[in-house]
PDB file of C-alpha atoms in Angstrom:
ATOM      1  CA  UNK X 258      -8.152  -4.808   3.800  1.00 87.00           C
ATOM      2  CA  UNK X 259      -5.602  -6.880   5.636  1.00 88.00           C
ATOM      3  CA  UNK X 260      -4.615  -5.552   9.054  1.00 91.00           C
ATOM      4  CA  UNK X 261      -0.866  -5.225   9.269  1.00 89.00           C
ATOM      5  CA  UNK X 262      -0.626  -3.711  12.777  1.00 94.00           C
ATOM      6  CA  UNK X 263      -3.025  -2.954  15.632  1.00 94.00           C
ATOM      7  CA  UNK X 264      -2.246   0.355  17.332  1.00 96.00           C
ATOM      8  CA  UNK X 265      -3.681   2.178  20.348  1.00 97.00           C
ATOM      9  CA  UNK X 266      -5.487   4.616  17.999  1.00 97.00           C
ATOM     10  CA  UNK X 267      -6.705   2.048  15.435  1.00 97.00           C
ATOM     11  CA  UNK X 268      -5.174  -0.198  12.779  1.00 96.00           C
ATOM     12  CA  UNK X 269      -2.750  -0.010   9.901  1.00 96.00           C
ATOM     13  CA  UNK X 270      -4.050  -2.076   6.999  1.00 94.00           C
ATOM     14  CA  UNK X 271      -3.367  -2.615   3.332  1.00 94.00           C
ATOM     15  CA  UNK X 272      -4.926  -3.906   0.164  1.00 92.00           C
ATOM     16  CA  UNK X 273      -3.339  -4.981  -3.088  1.00 91.00           C
ATOM     17  CA  UNK X 274      -4.040  -2.849  -6.148  1.00 93.00           C
ATOM     18  CA  UNK X 275      -3.472  -4.877  -9.339  1.00 92.00           C
ATOM     19  CA  UNK X 276      -0.515  -3.680 -11.422  1.00 94.00           C
ATOM     20  CA  UNK X 277       0.189  -0.925  -8.841  1.00 94.00           C
ATOM     21  CA  UNK X 278       1.263  -2.619  -5.606  1.00 94.00           C
ATOM     22  CA  UNK X 279      -0.001  -2.304  -2.047  1.00 95.00           C
ATOM     23  CA  UNK X 280      -1.950   0.672  -0.688  1.00 96.00           C
ATOM     24  CA  UNK X 281      -1.691   1.283   3.077  1.00 96.00           C
ATOM     25  CA  UNK X 282      -4.301   3.014   5.227  1.00 96.00           C
ATOM     26  CA  UNK X 283      -4.477   4.038   8.868  1.00 97.00           C
ATOM     27  CA  UNK X 284      -7.992   3.667  10.256  1.00 97.00           C
ATOM     28  CA  UNK X 285      -9.192   4.825  13.694  1.00 97.00           C
ATOM     29  CA  UNK X 286     -11.057   2.482  16.044  1.00 95.00           C
ATOM     30  CA  UNK X 287     -14.788   2.795  15.412  1.00 95.00           C
ATOM     31  CA  UNK X 288     -14.274   3.540  11.701  1.00 95.00           C
ATOM     32  CA  UNK X 289     -14.017  -0.085  10.579  1.00 91.00           C
ATOM     33  CA  UNK X 290     -15.859  -3.373  11.036  1.00 91.00           C
ATOM     34  CA  UNK X 291     -14.193  -6.703  11.688  1.00 88.00           C
ATOM     35  CA  UNK X 292     -15.586  -9.300   9.293  1.00 88.00           C
ATOM     36  CA  UNK X 293     -13.462 -12.264  10.310  1.00 87.00           C
ATOM     37  CA  UNK X 294     -10.050 -13.856  10.308  1.00 85.00           C
ATOM     38  CA  UNK X 295      -8.227 -15.428   7.379  1.00 81.00           C
ATOM     39  CA  UNK X 296      -5.202 -17.674   7.246  1.00 81.00           C
ATOM     40  CA  UNK X 297      -2.617 -16.758   4.644  1.00 76.00           C
ATOM     41  CA  UNK X 298      -0.611 -19.567   3.082  1.00 79.00           C
ATOM     42  CA  UNK X 299       2.498 -18.755   1.035  1.00 78.00           C
ATOM     43  CA  UNK X 300       2.594 -20.513  -2.322  1.00 80.00           C
ATOM     44  CA  UNK X 301       5.950 -22.021  -3.192  1.00 80.00           C
ATOM     45  CA  UNK X 302       7.440 -21.527  -6.631  1.00 67.00           C
TER      46      UNK X 302
END
């Protein structure tokens, strides 16, 4: 899951579902684990 927004109640995150698009979830604090940070680099072309 990629966190899109951090809110007072938790986070809004999404994941990409192949051939379907993005699926968004709202997850309360305490119901998820942080596993690290990742840099996203846009590919040109």
